[in-house]
Coordinates of C-alpha atoms in Angstrom, one line a residue:
Chain A
X1 CA -21.0 -12.9 -42.6
X2 CA -20.1 -12.5 -39.0
X3 CA -17.9 -10.0 -37.2
X4 CA -14.9 -11.5 -35.5
X5 CA -15.8 -9.8 -32.2
X6 CA -19.1 -11.7 -32.2
X7 CA -17.3 -15.0 -32.6
X8 CA -15.1 -13.9 -29.7
X9 CA -18.0 -13.1 -27.4
X10 CA -19.6 -16.5 -28.0
X11 CA -16.4 -18.4 -27.6
X12 CA -15.7 -16.6 -24.3
X13 CA -19.0 -17.9 -22.9
X14 CA -18.1 -21.4 -23.9
X15 CA -14.7 -21.2 -22.3
X16 CA -16.3 -19.7 -19.2
X17 CA -18.5 -22.8 -18.9
X18 CA -15.5 -25.1 -19.4
X19 CA -13.0 -23.5 -17.1
X20 CA -13.7 -21.6 -13.9
X21 CA -10.3 -19.9 -14.1
X22 CA -11.4 -17.8 -17.1
X23 CA -12.1 -14.3 -16.0
X24 CA -12.9 -11.3 -18.2
X25 CA -12.1 -7.6 -17.9
X26 CA -13.3 -4.7 -20.0
X27 CA -13.1 -0.9 -19.9
X28 CA -16.6 0.2 -20.4
X29 CA -17.0 -1.2 -23.9
X30 CA -18.4 -4.6 -23.1
X31 CA -21.4 -4.1 -25.4
X32 CA -19.0 -3.4 -28.3
X33 CA -16.3 -5.9 -27.6
X34 CA -19.0 -8.5 -26.9
X35 CA -17.6 -9.4 -23.5
X36 CA -21.1 -8.4 -22.2
X37 CA -22.2 -11.9 -23.2
X38 CA -19.7 -13.4 -20.7
X39 CA -20.7 -10.8 -18.0
X40 CA -24.3 -11.8 -18.2
X41 CA -23.6 -15.5 -17.6
X42 CA -20.7 -15.1 -15.2
X43 CA -21.1 -11.8 -13.4
X44 CA -18.7 -12.9 -10.6
X45 CA -15.9 -13.5 -13.0
X46 CA -16.4 -10.3 -15.0
X47 CA -14.6 -7.1 -13.9
X48 CA -15.4 -3.8 -15.5
X49 CA -12.5 -1.5 -15.0
X50 CA -14.4 1.6 -16.1
X51 CA -12.7 3.9 -18.5
X52 CA -9.3 3.0 -17.2
X53 CA -7.3 0.8 -19.6
X54 CA -4.0 1.0 -17.7
X55 CA -5.6 -0.3 -14.5
X56 CA -7.5 -2.9 -16.5
X57 CA -4.3 -4.4 -17.8
X58 CA -2.7 -4.2 -14.4
X59 CA -5.6 -5.9 -12.7
X60 CA -5.5 -8.6 -15.4
X61 CA -1.8 -9.2 -14.6
X62 CA -2.6 -9.5 -10.9
X63 CA -5.4 -11.9 -11.6
X64 CA -3.0 -14.0 -13.7
X65 CA -0.4 -13.9 -10.9
X66 CA -3.2 -15.2 -8.6
X67 CA -3.8 -18.2 -10.9
X68 CA -6.6 -17.0 -13.1
X69 CA -6.7 -16.8 -17.0
X70 CA -7.8 -13.3 -17.7
X71 CA -9.1 -12.0 -21.0
X72 CA -9.0 -8.2 -21.2
X73 CA -10.8 -6.3 -23.9
X74 CA -11.2 -2.8 -25.3
X75 CA -10.7 -1.2 -28.7
X76 CA -7.3 -1.9 -30.3
X77 CA -6.4 1.8 -30.3
X78 CA -6.8 2.0 -26.5
X79 CA -5.3 -1.5 -25.7
X80 CA -2.1 -1.1 -27.8
X81 CA -1.9 2.7 -27.4
X82 CA -3.2 3.9 -24.0
X83 CA -2.1 0.7 -22.1
X84 CA 1.1 0.0 -24.1
X85 CA 3.4 0.4 -21.1
X86 CA 1.2 -1.7 -18.9
X87 CA 1.2 -4.4 -21.5
X88 CA 5.0 -4.1 -21.7
X89 CA 5.8 -4.1 -18.0
X90 CA 3.0 -6.0 -16.4
X91 CA 2.3 -8.6 -19.2
X92 CA 5.2 -9.1 -21.7
X93 CA 8.2 -8.7 -19.4
X94 CA 7.0 -11.3 -16.8
X95 CA 5.3 -13.5 -19.5
X96 CA 2.0 -13.1 -17.6
X97 CA -0.8 -15.4 -18.7
X98 CA -3.1 -12.6 -19.9
X99 CA -5.0 -12.4 -23.2
X100 CA -5.5 -8.9 -24.5
X101 CA -8.3 -9.2 -27.1
X102 CA -8.5 -5.9 -28.9
X103 CA -11.6 -5.3 -31.0
X104 CA -12.2 -2.5 -33.5
X105 CA -8.8 -2.9 -35.2
X106 CA -8.2 -1.0 -38.4
X107 CA -10.2 1.4 -40.5
X108 CA -13.4 -0.7 -40.7
X109 CA -14.2 0.9 -37.3
X110 CA -15.8 3.3 -39.8
X111 CA -17.7 6.5 -38.8
X112 CA -16.0 7.0 -35.5
X113 CA -13.0 8.2 -37.5
X114 CA -9.2 8.2 -37.3
X115 CA -9.0 8.7 -33.5
X116 CA -10.6 5.3 -33.1
X117 CA -9.0 3.4 -36.0
X118 CA -5.9 1.6 -34.9
X119 CA -3.4 1.2 -37.7
X120 CA -0.3 0.6 -35.7
X121 CA -1.3 -2.0 -33.0
X122 CA 0.3 -5.0 -34.8
X123 CA 3.6 -3.2 -35.2
X124 CA 3.6 -2.1 -31.6
X125 CA 2.7 -5.5 -30.2
X126 CA 5.0 -7.4 -32.6
X127 CA 8.0 -5.4 -31.2
X128 CA 7.5 -6.7 -27.7
X129 CA 9.6 -9.8 -26.6
X130 CA 7.5 -12.7 -25.2
X131 CA 4.4 -11.4 -27.0
X132 CA 2.2 -13.6 -29.2
X133 CA 0.2 -11.6 -31.8
X134 CA -2.9 -13.1 -33.6
X135 CA -5.1 -11.6 -36.3
X136 CA -7.7 -14.1 -37.4
X137 CA -9.6 -13.7 -40.7
X138 CA -13.1 -14.6 -39.9
X139 CA -15.6 -15.9 -37.3
X140 CA -14.6 -19.6 -37.3
X141 CA -10.9 -18.8 -37.2
X142 CA -11.5 -16.3 -34.4
X143 CA -13.3 -19.0 -32.3
X144 CA -10.3 -21.3 -32.8
X145 CA -7.7 -18.6 -32.2
X146 CA -9.4 -17.6 -28.9
X147 CA -9.4 -21.2 -27.8
X148 CA -5.7 -21.6 -28.7
X149 CA -4.9 -18.4 -26.8
X150 CA -6.7 -19.7 -23.7
X151 CA -4.7 -23.0 -23.9
X152 CA -1.4 -21.2 -24.4
X153 CA 0.6 -20.2 -21.3
X154 CA 1.7 -16.6 -21.7
X155 CA 0.7 -13.2 -23.0
X156 CA -1.3 -13.0 -26.2
X157 CA -2.6 -10.0 -28.2
X158 CA -5.5 -10.8 -30.5
X159 CA -6.7 -8.2 -33.0
X160 CA -10.4 -8.4 -34.0
X161 CA -12.7 -6.2 -36.1
X162 CA -16.0 -4.4 -35.8
X163 CA -17.4 -5.1 -39.2
X164 CA -19.1 -8.3 -40.4
X165 CA -16.7 -10.2 -42.7
X166 CA -17.2 -13.2 -45.0
X167 CA -16.7 -16.7 -43.6
X168 CA -13.8 -18.4 -45.3
X169 CA -12.8 -21.1 -42.8
X170 CA -15.0 -24.1 -42.1
X171 CA -16.9 -24.3 -38.7
X172 CA -14.7 -26.0 -36.1
X173 CA -11.5 -25.1 -38.0
X174 CA -8.3 -25.6 -36.0
X175 CA -5.8 -22.9 -35.1
X176 CA -2.1 -23.5 -34.6
X177 CA -0.3 -20.5 -33.1
X178 CA 2.7 -19.5 -35.3
X179 CA 1.5 -21.4 -38.4
X180 CA 0.2 -19.8 -41.5
X181 CA -2.1 -21.6 -44.0
X182 CA -2.0 -21.8 -47.8
X183 CA -5.7 -21.2 -48.7
X184 CA -5.2 -21.2 -52.5
X185 CA -2.3 -22.7 -54.4
X186 CA -0.7 -20.7 -57.2
X187 CA 2.6 -20.6 -59.0
X188 CA 3.2 -17.0 -60.3
X189 CA 2.9 -14.8 -57.3
X190 CA 1.7 -15.0 -53.7
X191 CA -0.7 -12.9 -51.6
X192 CA 0.4 -13.0 -48.0
X193 CA -2.4 -11.5 -45.9
X194 CA -3.9 -11.3 -42.4
X195 CA -7.3 -10.4 -40.9
X196 CA -10.1 -9.4 -43.1
X197 CA -7.7 -8.8 -46.1
X198 CA -7.5 -12.6 -46.6
X199 CA -11.0 -12.7 -48.0
X200 CA -10.1 -9.8 -50.3
X201 CA -7.0 -11.7 -51.5
X202 CA -9.1 -14.8 -52.3
X203 CA -11.3 -12.5 -54.5
X204 CA -8.3 -11.0 -56.1
X205 CA -6.9 -14.4 -56.9
X206 CA -10.1 -15.3 -58.7
X207 CA -9.9 -12.1 -60.7
X208 CA -6.3 -12.8 -61.7
X209 CA -7.2 -16.4 -62.6
X210 CA -9.6 -15.0 -65.2
X211 CA -6.7 -13.1 -66.7
X212 CA -4.6 -16.3 -66.8
X213 CA -2.4 -15.5 -63.7
X214 CA -2.0 -18.2 -61.1
X215 CA -1.9 -16.5 -57.6
X216 CA -1.3 -18.3 -54.3
X217 CA -3.0 -17.0 -51.1
X218 CA -1.2 -17.5 -47.8
X219 CA -3.0 -16.4 -44.7
X220 CA -1.1 -15.6 -41.5
X221 CA -3.4 -15.7 -38.6
X222 CA -0.4 -15.3 -36.4
X223 CA 1.8 -12.2 -36.8
X224 CA 4.2 -13.4 -34.1
X225 CA 5.8 -15.9 -33.8
X226 CA 6.1 -15.3 -37.6
X227 CA 5.9 -18.3 -39.9
X228 CA 9.2 -17.5 -41.7
X229 CA 9.3 -21.0 -43.4
X230 CA 6.0 -20.7 -45.1
X231 CA 6.7 -17.2 -46.3
X232 CA 10.1 -18.1 -47.7
X233 CA 8.6 -21.3 -49.3
X234 CA 6.0 -19.1 -51.1
X235 CA 8.6 -16.6 -52.2
X236 CA 10.9 -19.4 -53.5
X237 CA 8.1 -21.1 -55.4
X238 CA 6.3 -18.1 -56.9
X239 CA 9.0 -15.4 -57.0
X240 CA 6.8 -12.4 -56.2
X241 CA 4.8 -11.4 -53.1
X242 CA 2.0 -8.9 -52.3
X243 CA 1.2 -8.4 -48.6
X244 CA -2.1 -7.0 -47.5
X245 CA -3.3 -5.8 -44.1
X246 CA -5.8 -3.4 -42.6
X247 CA -2.9 -1.7 -40.9
X248 CA 0.0 0.7 -41.7
X249 CA 2.5 -0.8 -44.2
X250 CA 5.1 0.0 -41.5
X251 CA 6.0 -2.6 -39.0
X252 CA 3.0 -5.0 -39.3
X253 CA 2.5 -7.9 -41.6
X254 CA 4.2 -6.2 -44.6
X255 CA 7.2 -5.2 -42.5
X256 CA 7.5 -8.7 -41.1
X257 CA 7.4 -10.3 -44.6
X258 CA 10.0 -7.9 -45.9
X259 CA 12.3 -8.6 -42.9
X260 CA 11.9 -12.3 -43.4
X261 CA 12.5 -12.2 -47.2
X262 CA 15.4 -9.7 -47.0
X263 CA 17.3 -12.0 -44.7
X264 CA 16.0 -15.4 -46.1
X265 CA 15.2 -15.1 -49.8
X266 CA 15.2 -11.6 -51.4
X267 CA 12.1 -11.3 -53.5
X268 CA 10.1 -8.4 -55.0
X269 CA 7.3 -7.4 -52.6
X270 CA 4.5 -4.9 -52.8
X271 CA 2.8 -3.9 -49.6
X272 CA -0.9 -3.1 -49.5
X273 CA -2.0 -1.2 -46.4
X274 CA -2.3 2.3 -45.0
X275 CA 0.6 4.3 -46.6
X276 CA 1.7 6.0 -43.4
X277 CA -1.5 7.9 -42.9
X278 CA -4.3 7.9 -40.3
X279 CA -7.8 7.0 -41.2
X280 CA -11.0 9.2 -41.1
X281 CA -14.8 8.9 -40.9
X282 CA -16.7 7.0 -43.5
X283 CA -18.4 3.7 -44.0
X284 CA -16.1 0.7 -43.8
X285 CA -16.5 0.0 -47.5
X286 CA -15.9 3.6 -48.5
X287 CA -12.7 3.6 -46.3
X288 CA -11.4 0.3 -47.8
X289 CA -11.9 1.8 -51.2
X290 CA -10.4 5.2 -50.3
X291 CA -7.2 3.7 -48.7
X292 CA -6.7 1.1 -51.4
X293 CA -7.7 -2.1 -49.6
X294 CA -10.1 -3.8 -52.2
X295 CA -9.6 -6.9 -54.4
X296 CA -9.1 -4.5 -57.4
X297 CA -6.3 -2.8 -55.6
X298 CA -4.7 -6.2 -54.8
X299 CA -4.9 -7.1 -58.5
X300 CA -3.1 -3.9 -59.4
X301 CA -0.4 -4.6 -56.8
X302 CA -0.1 -8.1 -58.2
X303 CA 0.5 -6.7 -61.7
X304 CA 3.1 -4.3 -60.3
X305 CA 5.0 -7.0 -58.5
X306 CA 4.8 -9.4 -61.6
X307 CA 6.4 -6.6 -63.7
X308 CA 9.2 -6.3 -61.2
X309 CA 9.6 -10.0 -61.1
X310 CA 10.0 -10.0 -64.9
X311 CA 12.6 -7.2 -64.7
X312 CA 14.5 -9.0 -62.0
X313 CA 14.6 -12.2 -64.2
X314 CA 15.7 -10.1 -67.2
X315 CA 18.5 -8.4 -65.4
X316 CA 19.7 -11.7 -64.0
X317 CA 19.8 -13.1 -67.6
X318 CA 21.8 -10.0 -68.7
X319 CA 24.2 -10.4 -65.9
X320 CA 24.8 -14.0 -66.6
X321 CA 25.2 -13.4 -70.3
X322 CA 27.8 -10.6 -69.5
X323 CA 29.6 -13.0 -67.1
Chain B
X1 CA -0.3 -5.2 20.7
X2 CA 3.2 -6.4 20.3
X3 CA 5.2 -7.4 23.4
X4 CA 8.2 -5.4 24.3
X5 CA 10.7 -8.2 23.4
X6 CA 9.0 -8.5 20.0
X7 CA 9.3 -4.8 19.3
X8 CA 13.0 -4.9 20.4
X9 CA 13.5 -7.9 18.1
X10 CA 11.9 -6.2 15.1
X11 CA 14.0 -3.1 15.8
X12 CA 17.1 -5.2 15.8
X13 CA 16.1 -7.0 12.6
X14 CA 15.4 -3.7 10.9
X15 CA 18.8 -2.4 12.0
X16 CA 20.5 -5.5 10.5
X17 CA 18.5 -5.1 7.3
X18 CA 19.6 -1.5 7.0
X19 CA 23.2 -2.7 7.1
X20 CA 22.4 -5.3 4.4
X21 CA 20.8 -2.6 2.2
X22 CA 23.7 -0.3 2.5
X23 CA 26.3 -3.0 1.8
X24 CA 24.5 -4.3 -1.3
X25 CA 24.0 -0.8 -2.7
X26 CA 27.6 0.0 -2.0
X27 CA 28.8 -3.1 -3.8
X28 CA 26.3 -2.5 -6.7
X29 CA 27.6 1.0 -7.1
X30 CA 24.1 2.2 -8.0
X31 CA 20.6 2.0 -6.7
X32 CA 18.1 3.7 -4.5
X33 CA 19.3 4.3 -0.9
X34 CA 16.8 6.8 0.6
X35 CA 13.6 5.1 -0.3
X36 CA 14.9 1.7 0.8
X37 CA 15.7 3.0 4.2
X38 CA 12.4 4.8 4.7
X39 CA 10.5 1.6 3.8
X40 CA 12.5 -1.0 5.7
X41 CA 10.6 -0.7 9.0
X42 CA 7.3 -1.3 7.3
X43 CA 8.7 -4.3 5.4
X44 CA 10.3 -5.7 8.5
X45 CA 6.9 -5.5 10.4
X46 CA 5.2 -7.3 7.5
X47 CA 7.7 -10.0 6.7
X48 CA 8.7 -10.9 10.3
X49 CA 5.5 -10.3 12.2
X50 CA 2.4 -9.9 10.1
X51 CA 2.4 -11.9 6.9
X52 CA 1.8 -15.6 6.6
X53 CA 4.3 -16.9 4.2
X54 CA 6.6 -19.9 3.8
X55 CA 10.1 -19.2 2.3
X56 CA 10.5 -23.0 1.9
X57 CA 7.4 -23.0 -0.3
X58 CA 7.2 -19.7 -2.2
X59 CA 4.2 -20.9 -4.2
X60 CA 2.1 -21.8 -1.2
X61 CA -1.4 -20.8 -2.4
X62 CA -2.8 -19.5 0.9
X63 CA 0.2 -17.2 1.5
X64 CA -0.2 -13.5 2.1
X65 CA 1.3 -11.5 -0.8
X66 CA 3.4 -8.4 -0.8
X67 CA 3.8 -6.1 -3.8
X68 CA 6.5 -3.5 -3.8
X69 CA 4.8 -1.0 -6.1
X70 CA 7.6 1.5 -5.4
X71 CA 9.9 -1.0 -7.1
X72 CA 13.0 1.1 -6.8
X73 CA 13.2 0.2 -3.1
X74 CA 14.1 -3.4 -4.3
X75 CA 17.1 -3.5 -1.9
X76 CA 14.7 -3.4 1.1
X77 CA 12.6 -6.2 -0.4
X78 CA 15.7 -8.3 -1.2
X79 CA 17.1 -7.9 2.3
X80 CA 13.8 -9.1 3.7
X81 CA 13.6 -12.1 1.3
X82 CA 17.2 -13.1 2.1
X83 CA 16.6 -12.7 5.9
X84 CA 13.4 -14.8 5.5
X85 CA 15.4 -17.6 3.7
X86 CA 14.0 -17.3 0.2
X87 CA 17.6 -17.3 -1.1
X88 CA 21.2 -17.2 0.4
X89 CA 22.2 -13.9 1.9
X90 CA 25.4 -14.0 -0.2
X91 CA 23.3 -13.5 -3.3
X92 CA 22.7 -9.9 -2.1
X93 CA 26.3 -9.2 -3.3
X94 CA 25.2 -9.8 -6.9
X95 CA 22.6 -7.0 -6.9
X96 CA 22.3 -5.3 -10.3
X97 CA 25.1 -7.5 -11.8
X98 CA 24.9 -9.2 -15.2
X99 CA 23.2 -12.6 -14.8
X100 CA 22.1 -12.0 -11.2
X101 CA 18.6 -13.0 -10.1
X102 CA 18.5 -9.7 -8.2
X103 CA 17.5 -7.2 -10.9
X104 CA 17.6 -3.4 -10.4
X105 CA 13.8 -3.6 -10.0
X106 CA 11.8 -6.6 -8.7
X107 CA 11.4 -9.4 -11.2
X108 CA 9.0 -12.3 -10.4
X109 CA 10.5 -14.5 -13.1
X110 CA 14.0 -14.3 -11.5
X111 CA 13.7 -13.9 -7.8
X112 CA 12.0 -16.4 -5.4
X113 CA 9.5 -14.5 -3.2
X114 CA 8.8 -11.7 -5.6
X115 CA 5.1 -11.7 -6.5
X116 CA 5.0 -9.5 -9.6
X117 CA 7.3 -7.3 -11.7
X118 CA 7.3 -3.7 -10.5
X119 CA 9.5 -0.6 -11.1
X120 CA 7.4 1.3 -13.5
X121 CA 5.5 3.3 -11.0
X122 CA 1.8 2.8 -10.6
X123 CA 1.7 -0.6 -12.1
X124 CA 2.3 -2.7 -8.9
X125 CA -0.7 -1.1 -7.3
X126 CA -3.0 -2.3 -10.1
X127 CA -1.5 -5.7 -10.0
X128 CA -2.1 -5.9 -6.3
X129 CA -5.7 -5.1 -6.9
X130 CA -5.8 -8.0 -9.4
X131 CA -4.2 -10.3 -6.8
X132 CA -6.9 -9.2 -4.3
X133 CA -9.6 -10.0 -6.8
X134 CA -8.0 -13.4 -7.5
X135 CA -7.7 -14.1 -3.8
X136 CA -11.4 -13.4 -3.3
X137 CA -12.4 -15.6 -6.3
X138 CA -10.3 -18.4 -4.9
X139 CA -12.2 -18.1 -1.7
X140 CA -9.0 -18.2 0.5
X141 CA -8.0 -16.1 3.4
X142 CA -4.9 -14.7 2.0
X143 CA -4.3 -11.0 2.4
X144 CA -2.6 -8.7 -0.2
X145 CA -0.2 -5.9 0.9
X146 CA 1.2 -3.2 -1.3
X147 CA 3.7 -0.4 -0.7
X148 CA 3.4 2.8 -2.6
X149 CA 5.7 5.8 -2.6
X150 CA 4.3 9.3 -2.1
X151 CA 5.9 10.5 -5.4
X152 CA 4.3 7.4 -7.0
X153 CA 0.8 8.6 -6.4
X154 CA 1.4 11.3 -9.0
X155 CA 0.8 8.5 -11.5
X156 CA -2.8 8.6 -12.8
X157 CA -2.9 4.8 -12.8
X158 CA -2.8 4.9 -8.9
X159 CA -6.2 6.6 -8.9
X160 CA -7.7 4.2 -11.4
X161 CA -6.6 1.4 -9.2
X162 CA -7.8 3.2 -6.0
X163 CA -11.2 3.5 -7.6
X164 CA -11.3 -0.2 -8.5
X165 CA -10.2 -1.5 -5.1
X166 CA -12.9 0.5 -3.4
X167 CA -15.5 -0.3 -6.1
X168 CA -14.9 -4.0 -5.7
X169 CA -14.8 -3.7 -1.8
X170 CA -11.5 -5.4 -1.5
X171 CA -11.2 -5.8 2.3
X172 CA -8.5 -8.4 1.8
X173 CA -6.3 -5.6 0.5
X174 CA -4.1 -3.3 2.6
X175 CA -1.9 -0.7 1.0
X176 CA 0.8 1.4 2.7
X177 CA 2.1 4.7 1.5
X178 CA 5.7 5.4 2.4
X179 CA 5.3 9.2 2.9
X180 CA 8.9 10.4 3.0
X181 CA 8.1 13.6 1.3
X182 CA 10.9 13.4 -1.3
X183 CA 11.3 12.3 -4.9
X184 CA 14.2 12.4 -7.4
X185 CA 13.7 16.1 -8.4
X186 CA 13.2 17.3 -4.8
X187 CA 10.4 17.8 -2.3
X188 CA 7.1 16.1 -3.4
X189 CA 5.4 19.4 -2.5
X190 CA 7.6 21.3 -4.9
X191 CA 7.6 18.9 -7.8
X192 CA 3.8 18.1 -7.7
X193 CA 1.9 18.4 -4.5
X194 CA 0.0 15.2 -3.6
X195 CA -1.4 16.3 -0.2
X196 CA -3.7 16.0 1.5
X197 CA -3.6 12.3 0.9
X198 CA -5.8 11.0 3.7
X199 CA -8.8 12.9 2.5
X200 CA -8.1 11.9 -1.1
X201 CA -8.2 8.2 -0.2
X202 CA -11.2 8.7 2.1
X203 CA -13.0 10.4 -0.8
X204 CA -12.2 7.3 -2.9
X205 CA -14.0 5.2 -0.3
X206 CA -11.0 3.7 1.4
X207 CA -10.5 3.1 5.1
X208 CA -7.6 5.4 5.9
X209 CA -5.1 5.2 8.8
X210 CA -2.2 7.6 9.4
X211 CA 0.8 6.4 11.5
X212 CA 4.4 6.9 12.1
X213 CA 6.1 4.5 9.7
X214 CA 9.0 3.8 12.0
X215 CA 6.9 2.9 15.1
X216 CA 6.3 -0.9 15.2
X217 CA 3.5 -0.8 17.7
X218 CA 1.6 1.7 15.5
X219 CA 2.2 -0.4 12.4
X220 CA 1.0 -3.6 14.1
X221 CA -2.1 -1.8 15.3
X222 CA -2.8 -0.5 11.8
X223 CA -2.4 -3.9 10.2
X224 CA -4.7 -5.4 12.8
X225 CA -7.3 -2.6 12.2
X226 CA -7.0 -3.2 8.4
X227 CA -7.7 -6.9 8.9
X228 CA -10.8 -6.2 10.9
X229 CA -12.2 -3.7 8.4
X230 CA -14.9 -5.1 6.2
X231 CA -16.2 -3.9 2.8
X232 CA -13.3 -1.5 2.1
X233 CA -9.6 -1.6 1.3
X234 CA -7.3 0.0 3.8
X235 CA -4.7 2.7 3.1
X236 CA -2.0 3.1 5.8
X237 CA -0.4 6.5 5.3
X238 CA 3.0 6.0 7.0
X239 CA 5.0 9.2 7.7
X240 CA 8.6 8.2 7.2
X241 CA 12.0 9.7 6.9
X242 CA 13.9 9.2 3.7
X243 CA 17.3 7.7 4.5
X244 CA 16.0 6.8 8.0
X245 CA 18.7 5.3 10.3
X246 CA 21.7 7.0 8.8
X247 CA 21.7 10.7 9.9
X248 CA 23.7 12.1 7.0
X249 CA 21.2 10.5 4.5
X250 CA 18.1 11.6 6.3
X251 CA 15.7 14.0 4.6
X252 CA 17.9 14.2 1.5
X253 CA 16.4 13.9 -2.0
X254 CA 20.0 13.7 -3.3
X255 CA 20.3 10.2 -1.9
X256 CA 17.2 9.0 -3.8
X257 CA 19.1 7.2 -6.5
X258 CA 22.7 7.3 -5.1
X259 CA 24.4 4.4 -3.3
X260 CA 26.7 5.0 -0.3
X261 CA 30.4 5.4 -1.1
X262 CA 32.9 3.3 0.8
X263 CA 33.5 6.1 3.3
X264 CA 29.8 6.7 3.8
X265 CA 29.2 3.0 4.3
X266 CA 31.9 2.8 7.0
X267 CA 30.3 5.8 8.8
X268 CA 26.8 4.4 8.4
X269 CA 27.9 1.0 9.8
X270 CA 29.4 2.6 12.8
X271 CA 26.2 4.5 13.4
X272 CA 24.1 1.4 13.1
X273 CA 26.3 -0.4 15.5
X274 CA 28.0 -2.7 13.0
X275 CA 31.7 -2.7 12.1

């Protein structure tokens, strides 16, 4: 178990050693975002903006215009929320080479409560032209995603979490921006997931297997550019999809999957995520249970979507018999 | 100290650029007249006297950089860039047209010589602070200049950036404030008072100078003073006249976002000694 933010902090230090153009900004949360590790080793290349996210993003843009590769970090709610227009105008519009790494995404922020739990950042960032949006599942994938972001020329938003999460990728895994990965093959339905929900989907697939149901698990570590081909392939081959994200069901992964399938291969979909509500205080595990983001909830969603798949097949038979 | 012939030449350049600004705004049929005219003397002094830049090599690493944080004065910047030779003067006729590299607000991806994208007020100032940080990290001698509007300082981001520039002791950074006293909805003092500005920036640990923003000698002295100042960024508060140079535009908020009509253009050209 390792939190994705910890993997980020360690990877930043490695990148800092390899490339003098890497600079890091934070907004008074460096202990929590783990950029403090970088600031200790490279104090001259670390800029604390103070509690001023808008200016942090603007300074990052200026540093990039001056040839640096800035990583700017704060909590997801402040990055995508408070500094949204700065990300739009100063980063996305000019394709500025800045990486916004937002930690504390989703409800597993826990006790700090709904004010600090970002449930809309993926939707907001995904709507911006030129923006690349990443949401890795675990520590090793985060390390690879941060390296891929650093190597990529242009603005990137990376969503990370506060809580420790299980390791599902091997150490030194690779990360290809825009490409999803099939982690478990299956033929009857597909879980399409991102972030920490991927580990939960793997558990849910195991539970379904015991009941004789073959579930595929597709992990999308990139929300944008969206891997439409992999999503359509899974829908075509399994005929039913459950999406799961630690985010609102509106506009994020579930929204993107529905858009892709409505246009490319209409398929029954069940979306697991926050049902248009804000979070609240509680432990991460209590909150995941309360808002329906556990493997058991994924199994229930799979059963619902399999019923709809059967009904769709039945009505297709009726139609063809009538015709 | 500028020589008398240099001052006369800068005045003549500024007069010519005022004509270019009015012509391009008239052709575009929209855009910001008043704030372009109040700022053009400051920009003229920077582009044709103070800044080290090379229009033949816009990416020259050691260049001084200018950020038009009050991005709506884009016509003033475009006139200076064309006059410098970054692109043909004829391009000015395409201002705000579909497909033009001269967008309504400055766009670094499209226009040679534009350093960053501005137009959403407050954001250029932060980016200029970032450029100054990058300049210092690179160890070069390049200086960063930024022009703010007096309405623009109502944005909270300005004060975040002002804190940061002083905190990081950015003495390679010189900002100017085009204090024309007007914004779209009327007098700055009626909409949301920003004065006293000098004491505000002093309290934010800036080196502050107050000058007449249409007096080239005063501008040059201020830029020189800023360059010699160590350990602090400099804010040059330049008292200016909105619509400066065309009497019937002067001091009028109503010409903030309105271009000159054909008739007004004719009268203005006469006044500026062009026909």
